[in-house]
Short mmCIF file of C-alpha atoms in Angstrom, two decimals:
data_model
loop_
_atom_site.label_atom_id
_atom_site.label_comp_id
_atom_site.label_asym_id
_atom_site.label_seq_id
_atom_site.Cartn_x
_atom_site.Cartn_y
_atom_site.Cartn_z
CA UNK A 158 145.86 116.47 51.41
CA UNK A 159 147.62 119.84 51.52
CA UNK A 160 145.41 122.88 51.17
CA UNK A 161 145.39 126.61 51.78
CA UNK A 162 143.52 127.58 54.92
CA UNK A 163 141.94 130.94 55.67
CA UNK A 164 140.48 132.38 58.85
CA UNK A 165 137.93 133.58 59.61
CA UNK A 166 135.55 132.14 57.01
CA UNK A 167 132.99 134.84 57.70
CA UNK A 168 133.35 138.26 59.28
CA UNK A 169 130.71 140.88 59.96
CA UNK A 170 131.95 144.17 61.34
CA UNK A 171 130.98 147.78 61.60
CA UNK A 172 132.43 150.58 59.55
CA UNK A 173 135.63 151.94 61.03
CA UNK A 174 136.70 148.71 62.70
CA UNK A 175 139.96 146.93 61.96
CA UNK A 176 139.72 143.62 60.12
CA UNK A 177 142.50 141.03 59.97
CA UNK A 178 142.33 138.05 57.67
CA UNK A 179 144.82 135.21 57.91
CA UNK A 180 146.08 132.65 55.46
CA UNK A 181 148.24 129.59 55.83
CA UNK A 182 149.76 128.73 52.44
CA UNK A 183 150.68 125.21 51.45
CA UNK A 184 154.03 124.21 52.92
CA UNK A 185 156.80 124.54 50.37
CA UNK A 186 155.03 127.06 48.17
CA UNK A 187 157.05 130.23 47.58
CA UNK A 188 154.35 132.50 46.16
CA UNK A 189 151.29 133.86 47.97
CA UNK A 190 148.48 135.94 46.54
CA UNK A 191 145.57 137.90 47.97
CA UNK A 192 142.49 138.45 45.79
CA UNK A 193 139.18 140.18 46.31
CA UNK A 194 136.04 139.03 44.52
CA UNK A 195 132.86 141.06 44.10
CA UNK A 196 129.97 140.83 41.69
CA UNK A 197 130.77 144.22 40.22
CA UNK A 198 134.55 144.02 39.89
CA UNK A 199 135.09 140.30 39.56
CA UNK A 200 138.40 138.88 40.79
CA UNK A 201 141.01 141.52 41.64
CA UNK A 202 144.63 140.92 42.65
CA UNK A 203 145.46 142.83 45.83
CA UNK A 204 148.95 141.59 46.69
CA UNK A 205 151.57 139.11 45.52
CA UNK A 206 154.47 137.77 47.57
CA UNK A 207 157.40 135.70 46.43
CA UNK A 208 159.65 134.15 49.07
CA UNK A 209 157.77 136.37 51.59
CA UNK A 210 158.80 139.57 49.80
CA UNK A 211 156.04 141.76 48.38
CA UNK A 212 156.35 141.94 44.59
CA UNK A 213 153.13 143.61 43.58
CA UNK A 214 150.57 145.40 45.70
CA UNK A 215 149.49 147.90 43.08
CA UNK A 216 145.89 146.67 43.29
CA UNK A 217 145.60 147.38 46.98
CA UNK A 218 144.25 150.65 48.42
CA UNK A 219 147.35 151.73 50.33
CA UNK A 220 145.67 154.09 52.73
CA UNK A 221 143.68 151.39 54.50
CA UNK A 222 144.95 147.99 53.38
CA UNK A 223 148.18 146.26 54.33
CA UNK A 224 149.51 142.80 53.56
CA UNK A 225 152.37 141.03 55.27
CA UNK A 226 154.05 137.65 55.56
CA UNK A 227 155.64 137.50 59.01
CA UNK A 228 156.80 133.96 58.29
CA UNK A 229 156.47 131.30 55.61
CA UNK A 230 153.40 129.78 57.24
CA UNK A 231 151.33 132.94 57.66
CA UNK A 232 150.10 135.72 55.43
CA UNK A 233 147.88 138.50 56.73
CA UNK A 234 145.64 141.09 55.12
CA UNK A 235 144.51 143.99 57.26
CA UNK A 236 141.94 146.68 56.63
CA UNK A 237 141.97 149.70 58.92
CA UNK A 238 139.54 151.40 59.00
CA UNK A 239 137.06 149.20 57.17
CA UNK A 240 134.33 150.67 54.95
CA UNK A 241 131.12 149.19 53.52
CA UNK A 242 132.67 149.13 50.03
CA UNK A 243 135.23 146.63 51.35
CA UNK A 244 132.48 144.01 51.63
CA UNK A 245 133.61 141.13 49.41
CA UNK A 246 135.06 137.65 49.47
CA UNK A 247 138.81 137.70 50.02
CA UNK A 248 140.80 134.76 48.71
CA UNK A 249 144.33 133.71 49.48
CA UNK A 250 146.20 131.48 47.05
CA UNK A 251 149.65 129.92 47.02
CA UNK A 252 151.87 128.29 44.45
CA UNK A 253 155.47 128.13 43.37
CA UNK A 254 157.63 129.61 40.70
CA UNK A 255 160.81 127.92 39.52
CA UNK A 256 163.10 129.36 36.87
CA UNK A 257 160.45 131.93 36.06
CA UNK A 258 157.74 129.36 35.33
CA UNK A 259 154.67 129.67 37.58
CA UNK A 260 152.74 126.69 38.85
CA UNK A 261 149.00 126.69 39.15
CA UNK A 262 147.65 128.53 42.18
CA UNK A 263 145.89 126.74 44.99
CA UNK A 264 143.06 128.80 46.43
CA UNK A 265 141.76 128.87 49.95
CA UNK A 266 138.03 128.80 50.73
CA UNK A 267 137.87 132.56 51.18
CA UNK A 268 136.81 135.00 53.88
CA UNK A 269 133.41 136.57 53.32
CA UNK A 270 133.60 140.08 54.77
CA UNK A 271 130.56 142.22 55.43
CA UNK A 272 131.10 145.79 56.64
CA UNK A 273 127.94 147.43 57.94
CA UNK B 88 151.28 144.47 29.55
CA UNK B 89 149.25 141.30 29.79
CA UNK B 90 145.50 140.92 29.48
CA UNK B 91 142.88 138.25 28.96
CA UNK B 92 139.33 138.45 27.62
CA UNK B 93 136.41 136.14 28.10
CA UNK B 94 133.87 137.50 25.63
CA UNK B 95 130.86 135.59 26.96
CA UNK B 96 129.34 136.30 30.34
CA UNK B 97 127.31 133.10 30.12
CA UNK B 98 127.28 129.97 28.03
CA UNK B 99 124.25 127.68 27.95
CA UNK B 100 124.51 124.11 26.71
CA UNK B 101 122.37 120.99 26.94
CA UNK B 102 123.68 118.00 28.86
CA UNK B 103 125.53 115.63 26.56
CA UNK B 104 126.39 118.32 24.03
CA UNK B 105 129.93 119.62 23.52
CA UNK B 106 130.83 122.86 25.24
CA UNK B 107 133.29 125.64 24.49
CA UNK B 108 134.23 128.53 26.75
CA UNK B 109 136.23 131.16 24.92
CA UNK B 110 139.37 132.96 26.02
CA UNK B 111 141.72 135.28 24.17
CA UNK B 112 144.88 136.82 25.56
CA UNK B 113 147.45 139.50 24.93
CA UNK B 114 151.08 139.34 26.05
CA UNK B 115 154.34 140.70 24.74
CA UNK B 116 156.25 137.45 25.13
CA UNK B 117 155.32 133.80 25.38
CA UNK B 118 152.16 133.14 27.37
CA UNK B 119 151.55 130.90 30.32
CA UNK B 120 147.82 130.09 30.26
CA UNK B 121 145.51 128.62 32.89
CA UNK B 122 141.86 127.66 33.35
CA UNK B 123 140.16 127.60 36.73
CA UNK B 124 136.64 126.67 37.83
CA UNK B 125 134.68 128.11 40.74
CA UNK B 126 131.69 126.40 42.29
CA UNK B 127 129.30 128.41 44.50
CA UNK B 128 130.80 129.55 47.80
CA UNK B 129 134.15 127.95 46.99
CA UNK B 130 137.59 129.11 45.99
CA UNK B 131 138.90 128.66 42.46
CA UNK B 132 140.11 125.22 41.44
CA UNK B 133 142.78 124.59 38.86
CA UNK B 134 141.67 122.75 35.69
CA UNK B 135 144.60 122.85 33.28
CA UNK B 136 147.52 124.90 32.03
CA UNK B 137 149.64 125.54 28.98
CA UNK B 138 153.29 126.36 29.53
CA UNK B 139 154.98 124.92 26.46
CA UNK B 140 154.77 121.91 24.18
CA UNK B 141 151.66 120.27 22.75
CA UNK B 142 148.98 122.80 21.83
CA UNK B 143 146.21 120.52 23.08
CA UNK B 144 146.19 120.36 26.85
CA UNK B 145 144.12 117.87 28.81
CA UNK B 146 142.99 118.61 32.32
CA UNK B 147 140.70 117.60 35.13
CA UNK B 148 137.10 116.36 34.79
CA UNK B 149 137.44 115.66 31.04
CA UNK B 150 138.20 119.24 30.08
CA UNK B 151 140.77 120.20 27.49
CA UNK B 152 141.98 123.42 25.92
CA UNK B 153 143.72 124.27 22.70
CA UNK B 154 146.46 126.86 22.54
CA UNK B 155 146.31 128.78 19.25
CA UNK B 156 149.18 131.21 18.94
CA UNK B 157 148.06 132.82 15.69
CA UNK B 158 144.62 133.58 17.09
CA UNK B 159 145.94 134.28 20.61
CA UNK B 160 143.26 132.01 22.01
CA UNK B 161 143.00 129.30 24.64
CA UNK B 162 139.42 128.02 24.48
CA UNK B 163 138.21 125.50 27.02
CA UNK B 164 136.33 122.49 25.65
CA UNK B 165 134.60 119.33 26.72
CA UNK B 166 133.10 116.75 24.35
CA UNK B 167 130.03 116.00 26.48
CA UNK B 168 128.75 118.41 29.12
CA UNK B 169 127.39 117.33 32.50
CA UNK B 170 124.92 119.21 34.68
CA UNK B 171 127.62 119.16 37.37
CA UNK B 172 129.90 121.21 35.08
CA UNK B 173 127.68 124.23 35.74
CA UNK B 174 129.98 126.75 37.41
CA UNK B 175 132.00 129.92 36.84
CA UNK B 176 135.08 129.49 34.66
CA UNK B 177 138.11 131.77 34.66
CA UNK B 178 140.90 132.00 32.12
CA UNK B 179 144.23 133.48 33.29
CA UNK B 180 147.48 134.49 31.61
CA UNK B 181 150.99 135.43 32.60
CA UNK B 182 153.57 136.83 30.24
CA UNK B 183 156.49 134.44 30.32
CA UNK B 184 158.95 137.21 29.59
CA UNK B 185 158.16 139.33 32.64
CA UNK B 186 159.62 138.17 35.90
CA UNK B 187 157.55 139.96 38.49
CA UNK B 188 153.99 139.80 37.25
CA UNK B 189 151.29 137.66 38.76
CA UNK B 190 148.52 136.04 36.75
CA UNK B 191 145.88 138.23 35.16
CA UNK B 192 142.42 136.68 35.37
CA UNK B 193 139.53 137.16 32.98
CA UNK B 194 136.13 138.33 34.07
CA UNK B 195 134.73 134.81 34.16
CA UNK B 196 132.14 132.91 32.12
CA UNK B 197 129.18 131.29 33.77
CA UNK B 198 128.48 127.87 32.27
CA UNK B 199 124.93 126.60 32.62
CA UNK B 200 124.32 123.00 31.58
CA UNK B 201 120.65 122.16 31.23
CA UNK B 202 119.40 118.62 31.86
#
């Protein structure tokens, strides 16, 4: 049963520390997404990759956040330095797009980040 | 630009009654529409989608949705609600005529089914 995996599931850190979240998309999917979910803002798109190339990271604070896909089996989201307002649940999702038609997205279980 | 609206923060329904969760969208081209459900402390799960074809789409767990182009709506429905349907529901849209955009999600509607 293929699924998106995310590590760590929970992370508590202090303000100013670097945080790295990892995601393994489903094998064969060619799109990967990073979302952030908070009570106040709801679900926000941070970054979108297609065939490992970043297509849209307009929702990501560029000064402290970075997203990469070093290979097809790994996507990373880094925050440096972290701030208390970054506390949220971060979801990774993967899917595919063929001839411009997107599939449904498959979401990972999320990383719950708390920045003290 | 593409956008989606879920006008109700919460919907309450008694078990066994029909339920409707509303969604309206705005796109410049043809829409691709999706519904997802989120249970507590879980990621979103796909329920159903409309890409093209029949306006009535059937999905998982007995849910269905009707695409209405004239009203730009894609309401989620179920004939008989279960307590276990209580969750957060998200509608999402992508403009079919734009190649680079990801899905835009609504703000979510919390469905509460009372026994």
